[in-house]
């Protein structure tokens, strides 16, 4: 679901990891193949990110920068990306 021309938001699929959803969301927003993006671990620990949002958390979010984008992951497992200006 697009929020504006510069920000996009998507829900993490039930069988998908949050870290993979982040990479796919940034890939889509950047219009670049996943394999052309830098490794996610250069921005954040993917295992820790997955563990943080793998439970039944009802509140909270984390924000970080990755590949020229500000990424926000919320407790409801939605991922938002917007270009860093």
mmCIF file of N, CA and C in Angstrom:
data_model
loop_
_atom_site.group_PDB
_atom_site.id
_atom_site.type_symbol
_atom_site.label_atom_id
_atom_site.label_comp_id
_atom_site.label_asym_id
_atom_site.label_seq_id
_atom_site.Cartn_x
_atom_site.Cartn_y
_atom_site.Cartn_z
ATOM 1 N N UNK A 1 0.850 -1.164 0.000
ATOM 2 C CA UNK A 1 0.000 0.000 0.000
ATOM 3 C C UNK A 1 0.893 1.223 0.000
ATOM 4 N N UNK A 2 0.808 2.049 -1.017
ATOM 5 C CA UNK A 2 1.621 3.247 -1.114
ATOM 6 C C UNK A 2 1.011 4.364 -0.291
ATOM 7 N N UNK A 3 1.857 5.049 0.482
ATOM 8 C CA UNK A 3 1.373 6.132 1.307
ATOM 9 C C UNK A 3 1.555 7.472 0.600
ATOM 10 N N UNK A 4 2.621 7.639 -0.151
ATOM 11 C CA UNK A 4 2.887 8.831 -0.925
ATOM 12 C C UNK A 4 3.921 8.461 -1.974
ATOM 13 N N UNK A 5 4.306 9.439 -2.766
ATOM 14 C CA UNK A 5 5.273 9.167 -3.819
ATOM 15 C C UNK A 5 6.633 8.790 -3.260
ATOM 16 N N UNK A 6 6.946 9.213 -2.041
ATOM 17 C CA UNK A 6 8.275 8.961 -1.517
ATOM 18 C C UNK A 6 8.313 7.949 -0.380
ATOM 19 N N UNK A 7 7.175 7.545 0.132
ATOM 20 C CA UNK A 7 7.124 6.600 1.242
ATOM 21 C C UNK A 7 6.237 5.432 0.854
ATOM 22 N N UNK A 8 6.666 4.228 1.207
ATOM 23 C CA UNK A 8 5.814 3.071 0.962
ATOM 24 C C UNK A 8 5.724 2.244 2.238
ATOM 25 N N UNK A 9 4.638 1.528 2.355
ATOM 26 C CA UNK A 9 4.403 0.690 3.533
ATOM 27 C C UNK A 9 3.885 -0.649 3.074
ATOM 28 N N UNK A 10 4.338 -1.709 3.726
ATOM 29 C CA UNK A 10 3.846 -3.045 3.412
ATOM 30 C C UNK A 10 3.822 -3.884 4.677
ATOM 31 N N UNK A 11 2.970 -4.879 4.668
ATOM 32 C CA UNK A 11 2.875 -5.805 5.797
ATOM 33 C C UNK A 11 3.789 -6.992 5.528
ATOM 34 N N UNK A 12 4.389 -7.498 6.583
ATOM 35 C CA UNK A 12 5.231 -8.689 6.476
ATOM 36 C C UNK A 12 4.307 -9.892 6.364
ATOM 37 N N UNK A 13 4.524 -10.699 5.352
ATOM 38 C CA UNK A 13 3.722 -11.910 5.172
ATOM 39 C C UNK A 13 3.947 -12.850 6.353
ATOM 40 N N UNK A 14 2.933 -13.618 6.736
ATOM 41 C CA UNK A 14 3.059 -14.497 7.918
ATOM 42 C C UNK A 14 4.241 -15.469 7.858
ATOM 43 N N UNK A 15 4.574 -15.971 6.679
ATOM 44 C CA UNK A 15 5.667 -16.936 6.555
ATOM 45 C C UNK A 15 7.004 -16.293 6.219
ATOM 46 N N UNK A 16 7.068 -14.964 6.221
ATOM 47 C CA UNK A 16 8.282 -14.251 5.849
ATOM 48 C C UNK A 16 8.959 -13.678 7.087
ATOM 49 N N UNK A 17 10.268 -13.556 7.029
ATOM 50 C CA UNK A 17 10.984 -12.916 8.138
ATOM 51 C C UNK A 17 10.919 -11.405 7.947
ATOM 52 N N UNK A 18 11.001 -10.689 9.046
ATOM 53 C CA UNK A 18 10.991 -9.232 8.985
ATOM 54 C C UNK A 18 12.209 -8.739 8.214
ATOM 55 N N UNK A 19 13.360 -9.348 8.435
ATOM 56 C CA UNK A 19 14.573 -8.897 7.746
ATOM 57 C C UNK A 19 14.442 -9.049 6.231
ATOM 58 N N UNK A 20 13.863 -10.133 5.771
ATOM 59 C CA UNK A 20 13.680 -10.320 4.331
ATOM 60 C C UNK A 20 12.652 -9.341 3.789
ATOM 61 N N UNK A 21 11.621 -9.061 4.556
ATOM 62 C CA UNK A 21 10.614 -8.083 4.141
ATOM 63 C C UNK A 21 11.227 -6.695 4.008
ATOM 64 N N UNK A 22 12.153 -6.354 4.903
ATOM 65 C CA UNK A 22 12.838 -5.067 4.815
ATOM 66 C C UNK A 22 13.638 -4.985 3.520
ATOM 67 N N UNK A 23 14.397 -6.011 3.216
ATOM 68 C CA UNK A 23 15.212 -6.021 2.003
ATOM 69 C C UNK A 23 14.319 -5.910 0.770
ATOM 70 N N UNK A 24 13.226 -6.635 0.734
ATOM 71 C CA UNK A 24 12.316 -6.569 -0.418
ATOM 72 C C UNK A 24 11.664 -5.190 -0.546
ATOM 73 N N UNK A 25 11.292 -4.593 0.574
ATOM 74 C CA UNK A 25 10.657 -3.273 0.546
ATOM 75 C C UNK A 25 11.633 -2.213 0.030
ATOM 76 N N UNK A 26 12.870 -2.267 0.495
ATOM 77 C CA UNK A 26 13.871 -1.309 0.033
ATOM 78 C C UNK A 26 14.197 -1.565 -1.438
ATOM 79 N N UNK A 27 14.291 -2.811 -1.830
ATOM 80 C CA UNK A 27 14.540 -3.152 -3.224
ATOM 81 C C UNK A 27 13.459 -2.557 -4.126
ATOM 82 N N UNK A 28 12.223 -2.696 -3.714
ATOM 83 C CA UNK A 28 11.107 -2.162 -4.488
ATOM 84 C C UNK A 28 11.144 -0.636 -4.530
ATOM 85 N N UNK A 29 11.378 -0.005 -3.391
ATOM 86 C CA UNK A 29 11.402 1.457 -3.323
ATOM 87 C C UNK A 29 12.570 2.034 -4.126
ATOM 88 N N UNK A 30 13.692 1.341 -4.122
ATOM 89 C CA UNK A 30 14.886 1.802 -4.836
ATOM 90 C C UNK A 30 14.864 1.404 -6.305
ATOM 91 N N UNK A 31 13.932 0.538 -6.670
ATOM 92 C CA UNK A 31 13.848 -0.004 -8.027
ATOM 93 C C UNK A 31 15.188 -0.647 -8.423
ATOM 94 N N UNK A 32 15.711 -1.443 -7.478
ATOM 95 C CA UNK A 32 16.956 -2.172 -7.680
ATOM 96 C C UNK A 32 16.751 -3.622 -7.265
ATOM 97 N N UNK A 33 17.397 -4.555 -7.955
ATOM 98 C CA UNK A 33 17.306 -5.954 -7.537
ATOM 99 C C UNK A 33 17.872 -6.143 -6.130
ATOM 100 N N UNK A 34 17.328 -7.087 -5.405
ATOM 101 C CA UNK A 34 17.775 -7.393 -4.044
ATOM 102 C C UNK A 34 19.281 -7.619 -4.003
ATOM 103 N N UNK A 35 19.809 -8.325 -4.973
ATOM 104 C CA UNK A 35 21.237 -8.657 -4.969
ATOM 105 C C UNK A 35 22.140 -7.451 -5.205
ATOM 106 N N UNK A 36 21.580 -6.321 -5.630
ATOM 107 C CA UNK A 36 22.377 -5.111 -5.820
ATOM 108 C C UNK A 36 22.402 -4.233 -4.573
ATOM 109 N N UNK A 37 21.629 -4.590 -3.560
ATOM 110 C CA UNK A 37 21.627 -3.835 -2.308
ATOM 111 C C UNK A 37 22.782 -4.285 -1.426
ATOM 112 N N UNK A 38 23.261 -3.400 -0.555
ATOM 113 C CA UNK A 38 24.294 -3.836 0.390
ATOM 114 C C UNK A 38 23.708 -4.848 1.369
ATOM 115 N N UNK A 39 24.549 -5.652 1.989
ATOM 116 C CA UNK A 39 24.029 -6.609 2.973
ATOM 117 C C UNK A 39 23.313 -5.873 4.111
ATOM 118 N N UNK A 40 22.188 -6.404 4.526
ATOM 119 C CA UNK A 40 21.409 -5.785 5.591
ATOM 120 C C UNK A 40 22.227 -5.685 6.878
ATOM 121 N N UNK A 41 23.106 -6.649 7.122
ATOM 122 C CA UNK A 41 23.874 -6.651 8.365
ATOM 123 C C UNK A 41 24.805 -5.450 8.482
ATOM 124 N N UNK A 42 25.029 -4.716 7.390
ATOM 125 C CA UNK A 42 25.828 -3.499 7.476
ATOM 126 C C UNK A 42 25.043 -2.367 8.138
ATOM 127 N N UNK A 43 23.714 -2.518 8.218
ATOM 128 C CA UNK A 43 22.858 -1.501 8.836
ATOM 129 C C UNK A 43 22.306 -1.949 10.183
ATOM 130 N N UNK A 44 21.975 -3.238 10.294
ATOM 131 C CA UNK A 44 21.344 -3.770 11.504
ATOM 132 C C UNK A 44 21.544 -5.284 11.544
ATOM 133 N N UNK A 45 21.545 -5.860 12.710
ATOM 134 C CA UNK A 45 21.685 -7.312 12.851
ATOM 135 C C UNK A 45 20.359 -7.970 12.438
ATOM 136 N N UNK A 46 20.338 -8.668 11.309
ATOM 137 C CA UNK A 46 19.085 -9.273 10.832
ATOM 138 C C UNK A 46 18.477 -10.281 11.814
ATOM 139 N N UNK A 47 19.312 -11.064 12.483
ATOM 140 C CA UNK A 47 18.796 -12.039 13.441
ATOM 141 C C UNK A 47 18.123 -11.343 14.624
ATOM 142 N N UNK A 48 18.728 -10.273 15.102
ATOM 143 C CA UNK A 48 18.128 -9.522 16.210
ATOM 144 C C UNK A 48 16.827 -8.862 15.772
ATOM 145 N N UNK A 49 16.799 -8.332 14.546
ATOM 146 C CA UNK A 49 15.576 -7.728 14.024
ATOM 147 C C UNK A 49 14.460 -8.760 13.947
ATOM 148 N N UNK A 50 14.756 -9.930 13.420
ATOM 149 C CA UNK A 50 13.751 -10.992 13.334
ATOM 150 C C UNK A 50 13.267 -11.409 14.718
ATOM 151 N N UNK A 51 14.187 -11.544 15.651
ATOM 152 C CA UNK A 51 13.817 -11.958 17.008
ATOM 153 C C UNK A 51 12.943 -10.915 17.691
ATOM 154 N N UNK A 52 13.233 -9.656 17.437
ATOM 155 C CA UNK A 52 12.471 -8.578 18.065
ATOM 156 C C UNK A 52 11.002 -8.595 17.647
ATOM 157 N N UNK A 53 10.743 -8.958 16.399
ATOM 158 C CA UNK A 53 9.374 -8.923 15.887
ATOM 159 C C UNK A 53 8.796 -10.310 15.630
ATOM 160 N N UNK A 54 9.359 -11.320 16.260
ATOM 161 C CA UNK A 54 8.884 -12.690 16.052
ATOM 162 C C UNK A 54 7.858 -13.113 17.094
ATOM 163 N N UNK A 55 7.647 -12.319 18.112
ATOM 164 C CA UNK A 55 6.716 -12.685 19.177
ATOM 165 C C UNK A 55 5.369 -12.022 18.996
ATOM 166 N N UNK A 56 4.718 -11.791 20.096
ATOM 167 C CA UNK A 56 3.391 -11.181 20.073
ATOM 168 C C UNK A 56 3.448 -9.770 20.624
ATOM 169 N N UNK A 57 4.465 -9.042 20.208
ATOM 170 C CA UNK A 57 4.645 -7.660 20.644
ATOM 171 C C UNK A 57 3.445 -6.839 20.173
ATOM 172 N N UNK A 58 2.929 -5.983 21.040
ATOM 173 C CA UNK A 58 1.755 -5.177 20.691
ATOM 174 C C UNK A 58 2.073 -3.697 20.554
ATOM 175 N N UNK A 59 3.265 -3.298 20.953
ATOM 176 C CA UNK A 59 3.635 -1.892 20.854
ATOM 177 C C UNK A 59 5.122 -1.783 20.549
ATOM 178 N N UNK A 60 5.475 -0.670 19.970
ATOM 179 C CA UNK A 60 6.878 -0.388 19.716
ATOM 180 C C UNK A 60 7.214 -0.370 18.242
ATOM 181 N N UNK A 61 8.391 0.150 17.972
ATOM 182 C CA UNK A 61 8.900 0.196 16.608
ATOM 183 C C UNK A 61 10.400 0.404 16.649
ATOM 184 N N UNK A 62 11.043 0.150 15.529
ATOM 185 C CA UNK A 62 12.469 0.405 15.392
ATOM 186 C C UNK A 62 12.675 1.129 14.070
ATOM 187 N N UNK A 63 13.576 2.082 14.079
ATOM 188 C CA UNK A 63 13.916 2.818 12.864
ATOM 189 C C UNK A 63 15.421 2.728 12.641
ATOM 190 N N UNK A 64 15.802 2.617 11.377
ATOM 191 C CA UNK A 64 17.212 2.595 11.027
ATOM 192 C C UNK A 64 17.353 2.982 9.562
ATOM 193 N N UNK A 65 18.571 3.251 9.155
ATOM 194 C CA UNK A 65 18.846 3.596 7.757
ATOM 195 C C UNK A 65 19.480 2.408 7.062
ATOM 196 N N UNK A 66 19.035 2.223 5.818
ATOM 197 C CA UNK A 66 19.564 1.116 5.020
ATOM 198 C C UNK A 66 19.493 1.491 3.551
ATOM 199 N N UNK A 67 20.608 1.452 2.870
ATOM 200 C CA UNK A 67 20.702 1.660 1.425
ATOM 201 C C UNK A 67 20.057 2.968 0.974
ATOM 202 N N UNK A 68 20.233 4.020 1.754
ATOM 203 C CA UNK A 68 19.690 5.320 1.376
ATOM 204 C C UNK A 68 18.239 5.539 1.767
ATOM 205 N N UNK A 69 17.695 4.646 2.584
ATOM 206 C CA UNK A 69 16.300 4.756 3.011
ATOM 207 C C UNK A 69 16.200 4.716 4.524
ATOM 208 N N UNK A 70 15.197 5.409 5.044
ATOM 209 C CA UNK A 70 14.842 5.281 6.461
ATOM 210 C C UNK A 70 13.801 4.169 6.522
ATOM 211 N N UNK A 71 14.078 3.170 7.325
ATOM 212 C CA UNK A 71 13.210 2.002 7.457
ATOM 213 C C UNK A 71 12.586 2.026 8.848
ATOM 214 N N UNK A 72 11.278 1.835 8.908
ATOM 215 C CA UNK A 72 10.576 1.729 10.185
ATOM 216 C C UNK A 72 9.843 0.404 10.199
ATOM 217 N N UNK A 73 10.081 -0.383 11.241
ATOM 218 C CA UNK A 73 9.353 -1.638 11.442
ATOM 219 C C UNK A 73 8.540 -1.467 12.716
ATOM 220 N N UNK A 74 7.243 -1.712 12.607
ATOM 221 C CA UNK A 74 6.345 -1.548 13.756
ATOM 222 C C UNK A 74 5.970 -2.909 14.334
ATOM 223 N N UNK A 75 5.472 -2.870 15.557
ATOM 224 C CA UNK A 75 5.095 -4.091 16.267
ATOM 225 C C UNK A 75 4.066 -4.912 15.507
ATOM 226 N N UNK A 76 3.234 -4.258 14.697
ATOM 227 C CA UNK A 76 2.227 -4.995 13.928
ATOM 228 C C UNK A 76 2.814 -5.616 12.658
ATOM 229 N N UNK A 77 4.158 -5.592 12.556
ATOM 230 C CA UNK A 77 4.903 -6.196 11.445
ATOM 231 C C UNK A 77 4.646 -5.493 10.121
ATOM 232 N N UNK A 78 4.500 -4.173 10.167
ATOM 233 C CA UNK A 78 4.481 -3.393 8.947
ATOM 234 C C UNK A 78 5.847 -2.740 8.778
ATOM 235 N N UNK A 79 6.242 -2.633 7.534
ATOM 236 C CA UNK A 79 7.531 -2.036 7.181
ATOM 237 C C UNK A 79 7.250 -0.817 6.329
ATOM 238 N N UNK A 80 7.815 0.321 6.737
ATOM 239 C CA UNK A 80 7.719 1.561 5.966
ATOM 240 C C UNK A 80 9.115 1.959 5.536
ATOM 241 N N UNK A 81 9.245 2.415 4.292
ATOM 242 C CA UNK A 81 10.521 2.912 3.810
ATOM 243 C C UNK A 81 10.312 4.255 3.143
ATOM 244 N N UNK A 82 11.244 5.162 3.383
ATOM 245 C CA UNK A 82 11.219 6.469 2.724
ATOM 246 C C UNK A 82 12.657 6.890 2.474
ATOM 247 N N UNK A 83 12.885 7.597 1.380
ATOM 248 C CA UNK A 83 14.257 8.014 1.078
ATOM 249 C C UNK A 83 14.811 8.933 2.147
ATOM 250 N N UNK A 84 16.086 8.796 2.432
ATOM 251 C CA UNK A 84 16.769 9.705 3.350
ATOM 252 C C UNK A 84 17.058 10.970 2.563
ATOM 253 N N UNK A 85 16.665 12.075 3.108
ATOM 254 C CA UNK A 85 16.863 13.332 2.381
ATOM 255 C C UNK A 85 18.043 14.089 2.909
#
